[in-house]
mmCIF file of C-alpha atoms and ligand atoms in Angstrom:
data_model
loop_
_atom_site.group_PDB
_atom_site.id
_atom_site.type_symbol
_atom_site.label_atom_id
_atom_site.label_comp_id
_atom_site.label_asym_id
_atom_site.label_seq_id
_atom_site.Cartn_x
_atom_site.Cartn_y
_atom_site.Cartn_z
ATOM 1 C CA MET A 131 4.838 -28.801 -38.789
ATOM 2 C CA LYS A 132 4.836 -32.301 -36.416
ATOM 3 C CA PHE A 133 2.328 -34.729 -37.305
ATOM 4 C CA ILE A 134 3.989 -37.376 -34.968
ATOM 5 C CA ASP A 135 2.473 -38.961 -31.866
ATOM 6 C CA GLU A 136 4.600 -40.225 -29.825
ATOM 7 C CA ILE A 137 5.184 -42.005 -26.226
ATOM 8 C CA LYS A 138 7.806 -43.209 -24.048
ATOM 9 C CA ILE A 139 7.151 -46.352 -22.193
ATOM 10 C CA SER A 140 9.191 -48.960 -19.686
ATOM 11 C CA VAL A 141 8.896 -52.277 -20.717
ATOM 12 C CA SER A 142 10.277 -55.394 -18.850
ATOM 13 C CA SER A 143 9.982 -58.759 -19.767
ATOM 14 C CA GLY A 144 9.429 -61.664 -16.807
ATOM 15 C CA LYS A 145 12.026 -63.521 -14.683
ATOM 16 C CA GLY A 146 12.275 -66.964 -14.978
ATOM 17 C CA GLY A 147 11.035 -68.979 -12.369
ATOM 18 C CA PRO A 148 13.719 -70.894 -10.032
ATOM 19 C CA GLY A 149 14.216 -74.709 -10.401
ATOM 20 C CA LEU A 150 12.955 -76.889 -6.848
ATOM 21 C CA VAL A 151 15.020 -79.174 -4.689
ATOM 22 C CA SER A 152 12.587 -82.063 -4.193
ATOM 23 C CA PHE A 153 12.993 -85.906 -3.440
ATOM 24 C CA ARG A 154 10.398 -88.410 -4.604
ATOM 25 C CA ARG A 155 8.813 -89.827 -1.506
ATOM 26 C CA GLU A 156 6.697 -92.658 -2.504
ATOM 27 C CA ALA A 157 5.140 -95.341 -0.150
ATOM 28 C CA MET A 158 7.858 -98.191 -0.259
ATOM 29 C CA VAL A 159 10.614 -96.306 -1.670
ATOM 30 C CA PRO A 160 12.654 -95.556 1.033
ATOM 31 C CA ARG A 161 14.869 -92.982 -0.561
ATOM 32 C CA GLY A 162 13.558 -91.513 -3.676
ATOM 33 C CA GLY A 163 15.785 -89.907 -6.311
ATOM 34 C CA PRO A 164 15.442 -85.931 -6.966
ATOM 35 C CA ASP A 165 12.555 -84.818 -8.595
ATOM 36 C CA GLY A 166 12.345 -81.060 -8.310
ATOM 37 C CA GLY A 167 11.003 -79.326 -11.567
ATOM 38 C CA ASP A 168 12.380 -76.606 -13.510
ATOM 39 C CA GLY A 169 10.984 -73.297 -13.095
ATOM 40 C CA GLY A 170 8.780 -71.698 -15.745
ATOM 41 C CA LYS A 171 10.132 -69.213 -18.228
ATOM 42 C CA GLY A 172 9.700 -65.154 -18.073
ATOM 43 C CA GLY A 173 6.801 -63.791 -20.368
ATOM 44 C CA ASP A 174 8.217 -62.172 -23.606
ATOM 45 C CA VAL A 175 7.616 -58.383 -24.356
ATOM 46 C CA ILE A 176 5.734 -58.680 -27.460
ATOM 47 C CA LEU A 177 5.212 -55.889 -30.080
ATOM 48 C CA LYS A 178 2.404 -56.648 -32.388
ATOM 49 C CA VAL A 179 1.222 -54.487 -35.277
ATOM 50 C CA ASP A 180 -3.039 -54.346 -34.936
ATOM 51 C CA SER A 181 -4.360 -52.282 -38.356
ATOM 52 C CA ARG A 182 -7.144 -51.437 -36.834
ATOM 53 C CA LEU A 183 -5.271 -49.014 -34.656
ATOM 54 C CA HIS A 184 -4.186 -45.722 -36.159
ATOM 55 C CA SER A 185 -2.678 -43.868 -33.199
ATOM 56 C CA LEU A 186 -0.713 -44.575 -29.866
ATOM 57 C CA LEU A 187 -3.524 -43.291 -28.127
ATOM 58 C CA ASP A 188 -4.180 -46.158 -26.257
ATOM 59 C CA LEU A 189 -0.555 -46.674 -24.598
ATOM 60 C CA ARG A 190 -0.940 -43.089 -22.754
ATOM 61 C CA PHE A 191 -2.808 -44.298 -19.703
ATOM 62 C CA ARG A 192 0.291 -46.544 -18.422
ATOM 63 C CA ASN A 193 3.917 -45.858 -18.643
ATOM 64 C CA VAL A 194 5.326 -49.156 -17.124
ATOM 65 C CA TYR A 195 4.516 -52.387 -18.689
ATOM 66 C CA LYS A 196 5.547 -56.058 -17.555
ATOM 67 C CA ALA A 197 5.397 -59.470 -18.696
ATOM 68 C CA GLY A 198 4.324 -62.521 -15.989
ATOM 69 C CA ASP A 199 7.353 -64.082 -14.220
ATOM 70 C CA GLY A 200 7.652 -67.877 -14.534
ATOM 71 C CA ALA A 201 6.409 -70.043 -11.654
ATOM 72 C CA PRO A 202 8.889 -71.855 -9.097
ATOM 73 C CA GLY A 203 9.162 -75.595 -10.365
ATOM 74 C CA GLU A 204 7.319 -77.890 -8.549
ATOM 75 C CA GLY A 205 7.506 -81.886 -7.128
ATOM 76 C CA GLN A 206 7.112 -84.971 -9.191
ATOM 77 C CA ASN A 207 9.401 -83.225 -11.929
ATOM 78 C CA ARG A 208 6.582 -80.607 -12.818
ATOM 79 C CA SER A 209 8.032 -78.049 -14.583
ATOM 80 C CA GLY A 210 6.492 -74.407 -13.094
ATOM 81 C CA LYS A 211 4.238 -72.574 -15.430
ATOM 82 C CA ASP A 212 5.619 -70.247 -18.260
ATOM 83 C CA GLY A 213 5.117 -66.085 -17.367
ATOM 84 C CA GLU A 214 2.292 -64.430 -19.469
ATOM 85 C CA ASP A 215 3.718 -62.957 -22.539
ATOM 86 C CA LEU A 216 2.991 -59.152 -22.561
ATOM 87 C CA VAL A 217 1.394 -58.431 -25.972
ATOM 88 C CA ILE A 218 1.506 -54.395 -27.089
ATOM 89 C CA SER A 219 -0.801 -53.667 -29.899
ATOM 90 C CA VAL A 220 0.391 -50.917 -32.091
ATOM 91 C CA PRO A 221 -0.412 -49.497 -35.247
ATOM 92 C CA PRO A 222 0.892 -50.061 -38.493
ATOM 93 C CA GLY A 223 4.406 -47.405 -38.916
ATOM 94 C CA THR A 224 5.226 -47.602 -35.294
ATOM 95 C CA MET A 225 8.896 -46.946 -35.138
ATOM 96 C CA VAL A 226 10.529 -48.238 -31.644
ATOM 97 C CA LYS A 227 13.237 -46.391 -30.337
ATOM 98 C CA ASN A 228 15.499 -46.729 -27.770
ATOM 99 C CA VAL A 229 16.556 -43.796 -25.084
ATOM 100 C CA ASP A 230 19.242 -42.794 -27.243
ATOM 101 C CA GLY A 231 16.982 -42.477 -30.265
ATOM 102 C CA HIS A 232 18.327 -45.033 -32.138
ATOM 103 C CA LEU A 233 15.995 -46.534 -34.394
ATOM 104 C CA LEU A 234 15.625 -50.443 -33.360
ATOM 105 C CA HIS A 235 12.082 -51.606 -35.295
ATOM 106 C CA ASP A 236 10.210 -49.882 -37.940
ATOM 107 C CA LEU A 237 6.949 -52.132 -37.835
ATOM 108 C CA SER A 238 4.839 -52.630 -40.747
ATOM 109 C CA GLU A 239 1.399 -54.160 -41.207
ATOM 110 C CA GLY A 240 1.355 -57.916 -40.442
ATOM 111 C CA GLN A 241 4.524 -57.912 -37.888
ATOM 112 C CA THR A 242 4.892 -59.355 -34.798
ATOM 113 C CA ILE A 243 8.274 -59.017 -32.927
ATOM 114 C CA VAL A 244 9.835 -59.954 -29.697
ATOM 115 C CA LEU A 245 11.292 -57.032 -28.442
ATOM 116 C CA LEU A 246 12.773 -58.569 -25.003
ATOM 117 C CA LYS A 247 13.011 -62.389 -24.042
ATOM 118 C CA GLY A 248 11.838 -63.247 -21.066
ATOM 119 C CA GLY A 249 14.454 -65.028 -18.756
ATOM 120 C CA LEU A 250 14.820 -68.987 -18.691
ATOM 121 C CA GLY A 251 13.719 -70.980 -15.762
ATOM 122 C CA GLY A 252 16.256 -72.784 -13.509
ATOM 123 C CA ARG A 253 16.679 -76.192 -13.635
ATOM 124 C CA GLY A 254 15.248 -78.604 -10.937
ATOM 125 C CA ASN A 255 17.623 -80.808 -8.257
ATOM 126 C CA PRO A 256 17.864 -83.808 -10.789
ATOM 127 C CA PHE A 257 20.139 -81.300 -13.189
ATOM 128 C CA TYR A 258 22.933 -81.746 -10.972
ATOM 129 C CA LYS A 259 22.271 -85.870 -10.338
ATOM 130 C CA SER A 260 26.104 -87.423 -11.181
ATOM 131 C CA SER A 261 27.077 -90.624 -10.598
ATOM 132 C CA VAL A 262 28.805 -89.335 -7.388
ATOM 133 C CA ASN A 263 25.978 -87.077 -6.234
ATOM 134 C CA GLN A 264 22.574 -88.986 -5.819
ATOM 135 C CA ALA A 265 20.814 -86.018 -3.843
ATOM 136 C CA PRO A 266 21.571 -83.047 -5.120
ATOM 137 C CA MET A 267 20.798 -80.187 -2.622
ATOM 138 C CA VAL A 268 21.034 -77.650 -5.343
ATOM 139 C CA ALA A 269 18.480 -76.154 -7.747
ATOM 140 C CA GLN A 270 19.126 -73.443 -10.606
ATOM 141 C CA LYS A 271 17.720 -69.855 -9.934
ATOM 142 C CA GLY A 272 15.428 -68.532 -12.879
ATOM 143 C CA LEU A 273 17.363 -65.896 -15.154
ATOM 144 C CA PRO A 274 16.385 -61.986 -14.705
ATOM 145 C CA GLY A 275 13.881 -60.755 -17.194
ATOM 146 C CA GLN A 276 15.328 -57.441 -19.455
ATOM 147 C CA GLU A 277 13.928 -54.004 -19.053
ATOM 148 C CA MET A 278 14.230 -51.275 -21.246
ATOM 149 C CA GLU A 279 13.160 -47.879 -21.918
ATOM 150 C CA ILE A 280 11.400 -47.501 -25.723
ATOM 151 C CA HIS A 281 9.930 -44.063 -27.810
ATOM 152 C CA LEU A 282 7.395 -45.136 -29.632
ATOM 153 C CA GLU A 283 6.439 -43.193 -32.475
ATOM 154 C CA LEU A 284 3.897 -42.869 -35.213
ATOM 155 C CA LYS A 285 3.907 -40.477 -38.468
ATOM 156 C CA LEU A 286 0.558 -39.429 -38.679
ATOM 157 C CA LEU A 287 -1.826 -39.683 -42.107
ATOM 158 C CA ALA A 288 -4.907 -38.516 -41.593
ATOM 159 C CA ASP A 289 -7.653 -40.566 -42.757
ATOM 160 C CA VAL A 290 -10.254 -37.720 -42.959
ATOM 161 C CA GLY A 291 -9.855 -34.608 -44.182
ATOM 162 C CA ILE A 292 -11.824 -31.559 -43.534
ATOM 163 C CA ILE A 293 -12.209 -28.783 -46.504
ATOM 164 C CA GLY A 294 -14.162 -25.948 -46.538
ATOM 165 C CA LEU A 295 -13.926 -22.029 -47.273
ATOM 166 C CA PRO A 296 -11.969 -20.194 -44.925
ATOM 167 C CA ASN A 297 -13.950 -19.238 -41.369
ATOM 168 C CA ALA A 298 -16.147 -22.634 -42.051
ATOM 169 C CA GLY A 299 -15.624 -23.873 -38.626
ATOM 170 C CA LYS A 300 -12.945 -26.643 -39.383
ATOM 171 C CA SER A 301 -10.628 -25.761 -36.593
ATOM 172 C CA THR A 302 -13.530 -25.666 -34.502
ATOM 173 C CA LEU A 303 -14.648 -29.172 -35.320
ATOM 174 C CA ILE A 304 -11.394 -30.767 -35.199
ATOM 175 C CA SER A 305 -11.257 -29.273 -31.976
ATOM 176 C CA ARG A 306 -14.710 -30.720 -31.162
ATOM 177 C CA LEU A 307 -13.768 -34.267 -32.633
ATOM 178 C CA SER A 308 -10.493 -34.311 -31.082
ATOM 179 C CA SER A 309 -8.143 -33.093 -27.887
ATOM 180 C CA ALA A 310 -6.217 -30.941 -30.604
ATOM 181 C CA LYS A 311 -6.318 -27.036 -29.808
ATOM 182 C CA PRO A 312 -5.862 -25.303 -32.981
ATOM 183 C CA LYS A 313 -6.282 -21.640 -32.961
ATOM 184 C CA ILE A 314 -10.150 -20.489 -33.755
ATOM 185 C CA ALA A 315 -10.917 -16.932 -34.650
ATOM 186 C CA ASP A 316 -13.767 -15.137 -36.404
ATOM 187 C CA TYR A 317 -11.735 -14.337 -39.435
ATOM 188 C CA PRO A 318 -10.653 -16.226 -42.277
ATOM 189 C CA PHE A 319 -6.911 -17.474 -42.394
ATOM 190 C CA THR A 320 -6.821 -18.347 -38.860
ATOM 191 C CA THR A 321 -5.083 -21.597 -39.677
ATOM 192 C CA LEU A 322 -1.986 -21.583 -41.589
ATOM 193 C CA VAL A 323 -0.339 -24.715 -41.021
ATOM 194 C CA PRO A 324 -2.828 -28.410 -41.033
ATOM 195 C CA ASN A 325 -3.602 -29.521 -37.697
ATOM 196 C CA LEU A 326 -4.021 -33.080 -36.827
ATOM 197 C CA GLY A 327 -6.557 -34.553 -34.283
ATOM 198 C CA VAL A 328 -6.854 -38.121 -33.092
ATOM 199 C CA VAL A 329 -10.389 -39.320 -33.358
ATOM 200 C CA ARG A 330 -12.064 -42.163 -30.456
ATOM 201 C CA PHE A 331 -14.370 -44.432 -32.266
ATOM 202 C CA GLY A 332 -16.000 -47.401 -30.387
ATOM 203 C CA ASP A 333 -13.969 -48.871 -27.603
ATOM 204 C CA ASP A 334 -10.752 -49.456 -28.985
ATOM 205 C CA LEU A 335 -10.376 -47.855 -32.338
ATOM 206 C CA SER A 336 -9.309 -44.419 -33.390
ATOM 207 C CA PHE A 337 -8.790 -42.267 -36.735
ATOM 208 C CA VAL A 338 -7.171 -39.307 -37.656
ATOM 209 C CA VAL A 339 -8.618 -35.973 -39.178
ATOM 210 C CA ALA A 340 -6.610 -33.366 -40.562
ATOM 211 C CA ASP A 341 -8.164 -29.819 -40.498
ATOM 212 C CA ILE A 342 -6.043 -27.794 -43.462
ATOM 213 C CA PRO A 343 -6.302 -23.930 -44.249
ATOM 214 C CA GLY A 344 -9.342 -22.725 -45.694
ATOM 215 C CA LEU A 345 -9.652 -23.019 -49.569
ATOM 216 C CA ILE A 346 -10.529 -20.301 -51.976
ATOM 217 C CA GLU A 347 -11.273 -19.821 -55.621
ATOM 218 C CA GLY A 348 -7.790 -20.200 -57.513
ATOM 219 C CA ALA A 349 -6.762 -22.571 -54.622
ATOM 220 C CA HIS A 350 -5.523 -25.340 -57.578
ATOM 221 C CA GLU A 351 -3.353 -22.471 -59.154
ATOM 222 C CA GLY A 352 -1.760 -21.208 -55.657
ATOM 223 C CA ALA A 353 -4.447 -18.857 -54.452
ATOM 224 C CA GLY A 354 -4.686 -18.462 -50.842
ATOM 225 C CA LEU A 355 -3.226 -20.928 -48.425
ATOM 226 C CA GLY A 356 -4.831 -24.092 -48.502
ATOM 227 C CA SER A 357 -3.895 -25.267 -52.047
ATOM 228 C CA GLN A 358 -0.362 -26.001 -50.752
ATOM 229 C CA PHE A 359 -1.862 -28.212 -48.269
ATOM 230 C CA LEU A 360 -4.474 -30.015 -50.710
ATOM 231 C CA ARG A 361 -1.433 -32.852 -51.205
ATOM 232 C CA HIS A 362 -2.004 -33.592 -47.409
ATOM 233 C CA ILE A 363 -5.432 -34.947 -48.149
ATOM 234 C CA GLU A 364 -4.561 -36.713 -51.173
ATOM 235 C CA ARG A 365 -3.979 -39.752 -48.969
ATOM 236 C CA CYS A 366 -7.365 -39.369 -46.954
ATOM 237 C CA ARG A 367 -9.899 -42.083 -47.189
ATOM 238 C CA ALA A 368 -12.770 -39.437 -46.921
ATOM 239 C CA LEU A 369 -13.495 -35.847 -46.746
ATOM 240 C CA VAL A 370 -15.497 -33.932 -44.847
ATOM 241 C CA HIS A 371 -16.623 -30.704 -46.861
ATOM 242 C CA LEU A 372 -17.452 -28.192 -44.191
ATOM 243 C CA ILE A 373 -19.962 -25.312 -44.698
ATOM 244 C CA ASP A 374 -20.927 -22.562 -42.748
ATOM 245 C CA VAL A 375 -24.595 -21.857 -42.846
ATOM 246 C CA SER A 376 -24.721 -18.836 -40.359
ATOM 247 C CA SER A 377 -26.177 -15.597 -41.462
ATOM 248 C CA MET A 378 -22.658 -14.502 -41.669
ATOM 249 C CA ALA A 379 -21.186 -16.858 -44.163
ATOM 250 C CA VAL A 380 -19.497 -15.262 -46.862
ATOM 251 C CA LYS A 381 -21.527 -17.251 -49.686
ATOM 252 C CA GLU A 382 -24.438 -18.833 -49.880
ATOM 253 C CA PRO A 383 -24.037 -22.857 -48.869
ATOM 254 C CA VAL A 384 -24.530 -24.355 -52.003
ATOM 255 C CA ALA A 385 -22.402 -21.916 -53.847
ATOM 256 C CA ALA A 386 -19.809 -22.390 -51.240
ATOM 257 C CA TYR A 387 -19.986 -25.732 -52.090
ATOM 258 C CA ASP A 388 -19.804 -25.495 -55.281
ATOM 259 C CA GLU A 389 -16.580 -23.435 -55.447
ATOM 260 C CA ILE A 390 -14.604 -25.918 -53.105
ATOM 261 C CA ARG A 391 -15.826 -28.818 -55.814
ATOM 262 C CA ASN A 392 -14.708 -26.832 -58.449
ATOM 263 C CA GLU A 393 -10.940 -26.551 -56.959
ATOM 264 C CA LEU A 394 -10.865 -29.916 -55.944
ATOM 265 C CA GLU A 395 -11.745 -30.629 -59.916
ATOM 266 C CA GLN A 396 -9.361 -28.519 -61.138
ATOM 267 C CA TYR A 397 -6.717 -29.888 -58.666
ATOM 268 C CA ASP A 398 -7.280 -33.400 -60.144
ATOM 269 C CA GLN A 399 -6.510 -32.310 -63.532
ATOM 270 C CA ASN A 400 -3.465 -30.698 -62.769
ATOM 271 C CA LYS A 401 -2.330 -33.678 -61.231
ATOM 272 C CA LYS A 402 -3.847 -36.112 -63.778
ATOM 273 C CA GLY A 403 -1.458 -38.722 -64.991
ATOM 274 C CA ASP A 404 1.281 -38.472 -61.841
ATOM 275 C CA GLU A 405 1.579 -41.489 -60.442
ATOM 276 C CA GLY A 406 0.041 -42.699 -57.738
ATOM 277 C CA PHE A 407 -2.231 -39.917 -57.653
ATOM 278 C CA GLU A 408 -6.204 -40.894 -56.861
ATOM 279 C CA PRO A 409 -8.521 -37.783 -57.517
ATOM 280 C CA LEU A 410 -9.848 -35.837 -54.777
ATOM 281 C CA GLY A 411 -12.705 -35.257 -56.943
ATOM 282 C CA THR A 412 -13.899 -39.024 -56.495
ATOM 283 C CA ARG A 413 -13.310 -39.152 -52.938
ATOM 284 C CA PRO A 414 -16.026 -40.350 -50.655
ATOM 285 C CA GLU A 415 -17.297 -37.126 -49.071
ATOM 286 C CA ILE A 416 -19.791 -36.050 -46.745
ATOM 287 C CA VAL A 417 -21.108 -32.498 -46.394
ATOM 288 C CA ALA A 418 -21.607 -31.029 -42.959
ATOM 289 C CA LEU A 419 -23.669 -27.935 -42.764
ATOM 290 C CA ASN A 420 -22.262 -25.733 -40.016
ATOM 291 C CA LYS A 421 -22.978 -23.357 -37.245
ATOM 292 C CA ILE A 422 -26.977 -24.703 -37.255
ATOM 293 C CA ASP A 423 -26.989 -23.324 -33.901
ATOM 294 C CA SER A 424 -27.336 -19.889 -35.204
ATOM 295 C CA ILE A 425 -30.253 -20.321 -37.573
ATOM 296 C CA ASP A 426 -33.585 -21.818 -37.137
ATOM 297 C CA GLU A 427 -34.492 -25.716 -38.125
ATOM 298 C CA ASP A 428 -36.846 -25.076 -41.049
ATOM 299 C CA THR A 429 -33.848 -23.440 -42.709
ATOM 300 C CA VAL A 430 -31.576 -26.359 -41.585
ATOM 301 C CA ARG A 431 -33.984 -28.671 -42.555
ATOM 302 C CA GLY A 432 -34.575 -26.696 -46.424
ATOM 303 C CA LEU A 433 -30.491 -26.889 -46.857
ATOM 304 C CA GLN A 434 -30.476 -30.074 -46.029
ATOM 305 C CA ALA A 435 -33.069 -31.195 -48.883
ATOM 306 C CA GLN A 436 -31.128 -28.990 -51.362
ATOM 307 C CA PHE A 437 -28.030 -30.806 -50.598
ATOM 308 C CA LYS A 438 -29.665 -34.127 -50.670
ATOM 309 C CA LYS A 439 -31.239 -33.597 -53.916
ATOM 310 C CA ARG A 440 -27.938 -33.476 -55.514
ATOM 311 C CA GLY A 441 -27.780 -37.061 -54.086
ATOM 312 C CA LEU A 442 -24.903 -35.793 -51.502
ATOM 313 C CA GLN A 443 -24.874 -37.134 -47.641
ATOM 314 C CA VAL A 444 -25.314 -34.360 -45.578
ATOM 315 C CA PHE A 445 -24.855 -33.753 -41.832
ATOM 316 C CA ALA A 446 -26.477 -30.582 -39.915
ATOM 317 C CA ILE A 447 -24.263 -29.630 -37.154
ATOM 318 C CA SER A 448 -22.929 -27.649 -34.668
ATOM 319 C CA ALA A 449 -19.390 -27.616 -34.185
ATOM 320 C CA ALA A 450 -19.258 -25.190 -31.479
ATOM 321 C CA THR A 451 -22.115 -26.367 -29.310
ATOM 322 C CA GLY A 452 -21.486 -30.239 -30.499
ATOM 323 C CA LYS A 453 -25.149 -30.495 -31.376
ATOM 324 C CA ASN A 454 -25.291 -33.846 -33.872
ATOM 325 C CA ILE A 455 -22.053 -34.556 -33.540
ATOM 326 C CA LYS A 456 -22.572 -37.972 -32.346
ATOM 327 C CA PRO A 457 -24.001 -39.548 -35.383
ATOM 328 C CA PHE A 458 -21.620 -37.529 -37.793
ATOM 329 C CA VAL A 459 -18.727 -39.126 -35.717
ATOM 330 C CA ASP A 460 -20.044 -42.478 -36.190
ATOM 331 C CA GLU A 461 -20.557 -41.961 -39.878
ATOM 332 C CA LEU A 462 -17.011 -40.738 -40.753
ATOM 333 C CA GLY A 463 -15.561 -43.990 -38.235
ATOM 334 C CA ARG A 464 -18.096 -46.120 -40.452
ATOM 335 C CA ARG A 465 -16.276 -44.533 -43.976
ATOM 336 C CA VAL A 466 -13.093 -44.589 -42.221
ATOM 337 C CA PHE A 467 -13.063 -48.443 -41.465
ATOM 338 C CA ALA A 468 -15.404 -49.869 -43.782
ATOM 339 C CA ARG A 469 -12.795 -50.169 -46.459
ATOM 340 C CA GLU A 470 -10.720 -52.286 -44.395
ATOM 341 C CA GLU A 471 -12.964 -54.654 -43.784
ATOM 342 C CA SER A 472 -14.267 -54.920 -47.053
HETATM 343 N N1 LIG B 890 -22.222 -19.745 -34.057
HETATM 344 C C1 LIG B 890 -21.335 -20.923 -34.373
HETATM 345 N N2 LIG B 890 -19.869 -20.395 -35.073
HETATM 346 C C2 LIG B 890 -18.973 -21.167 -35.170
HETATM 347 C C3 LIG B 890 -19.402 -22.711 -35.153
HETATM 348 N N3 LIG B 890 -17.905 -23.349 -35.507
HETATM 349 C C4 LIG B 890 -17.010 -22.334 -35.667
HETATM 350 N N4 LIG B 890 -17.940 -21.142 -35.477
HETATM 351 C C5 LIG B 890 -16.950 -19.874 -35.222
HETATM 352 O O1 LIG B 890 -16.624 -19.279 -36.926
HETATM 353 C C6 LIG B 890 -15.685 -18.720 -36.865
HETATM 354 C C7 LIG B 890 -14.202 -19.645 -37.847
HETATM 355 O O2 LIG B 890 -13.830 -20.643 -37.023
HETATM 356 P P1 LIG B 890 -12.580 -21.919 -37.065
HETATM 357 O O3 LIG B 890 -12.890 -22.859 -36.479
HETATM 358 O O4 LIG B 890 -11.671 -20.938 -36.683
HETATM 359 O O5 LIG B 890 -13.075 -21.562 -38.581
HETATM 360 P P2 LIG B 890 -12.175 -22.176 -39.619
HETATM 361 O O6 LIG B 890 -12.789 -22.729 -41.233
HETATM 362 O O7 LIG B 890 -10.680 -23.098 -38.923
HETATM 363 O O8 LIG B 890 -11.167 -20.995 -40.351
HETATM 364 P P3 LIG B 890 -9.655 -20.678 -41.168
HETATM 365 O O9 LIG B 890 -8.715 -21.639 -40.484
HETATM 366 O O10 LIG B 890 -9.382 -19.477 -41.277
HETATM 367 O O11 LIG B 890 -9.845 -21.179 -42.639
HETATM 368 C C8 LIG B 890 -14.918 -18.448 -35.075
HETATM 369 O O12 LIG B 890 -15.268 -17.527 -34.817
HETATM 370 C C9 LIG B 890 -15.705 -19.954 -34.768
HETATM 371 O O13 LIG B 890 -15.981 -19.537 -33.185
HETATM 372 C C10 LIG B 890 -20.536 -23.315 -34.793
HETATM 373 O O14 LIG B 890 -21.255 -24.109 -35.247
HETATM 374 N N5 LIG B 890 -21.812 -22.039 -34.640
HETATM 375 MG MG1 LIG B 891 -8.961 -23.112 -38.740
#
């Protein structure tokens, strides 16, 4: 089971700017002393943890990252400008390894590290001035930057778990929401292990959704395949409870809903008292009625009303056609990020 997001990038810090050879020129001062400025320092490569990030998705589009070089020194003892630091934002939990797989850093919330320092700028010619050499014709070169290839790895934890009976369309939904490509088929128990997908939200946010094998009655006692994976959703901030509302569904929508809810509650009972356990039953839940492409709109409205009457938040979607997916994802994203802001 691989729940790891990983990328390989090459990073380099900036080189230092060269120092300048220059002499003061002023009216009335026939032979001014050396006044070549120092070169600017090269930019550092900095890794900064941004808790709003949930994946390495944003780093996929480039594989070479370079900080700015320092500018050359200038006359009148003016130092060259320092090169711009390169700041790479990564999600909490990102592990930084070298090409040999050796762990260099394990970055957690709030951390910022300088991975590579920029080269120092060279000194201008005043540095070489001495009693015997009042007019040095030399200045230092800047020091080179550093270069390295790194592997970034992130163990994914799902933010949202999709639960439901077998064949409800959970895998279809995750393939609609993300680039995950799970197996989809028109029979139950297609999914044997959980799939994770990274969902883009807004311009620069993303969250992780897990599709777990279908749950059935008795899951809390180990029936079916889903039970052993319920623990994967223990860390999810929100649950999507997916319900097949097509005529092919094995259960009426409300009965299907109750069956799964009952399993969650039994699971919670069994786990009650375990250290750090937060019940699944009280987790924020969004009901998604799926396969609405296959039934008429009145029926959809009637079903929605039934769920609303029970005080549930309900969306009617089609994972297959994409209908109503946009507002649904927006709500999921709001749920995921709401807690962090508060
Ligand atoms: N008409 C219609 N069919 C859908 C929709 N979503 C999924 N299906 C079909 O429903 C069947 C089951 O889909 P899956 O995504 O494999 O369901 P699952 O919940 O992951 O099933 P398990 O992994 O077996 O628990 C497939 O034949 C899908 O093509 C939908 O929105 N509309
Ligand atoms: Mg599946």
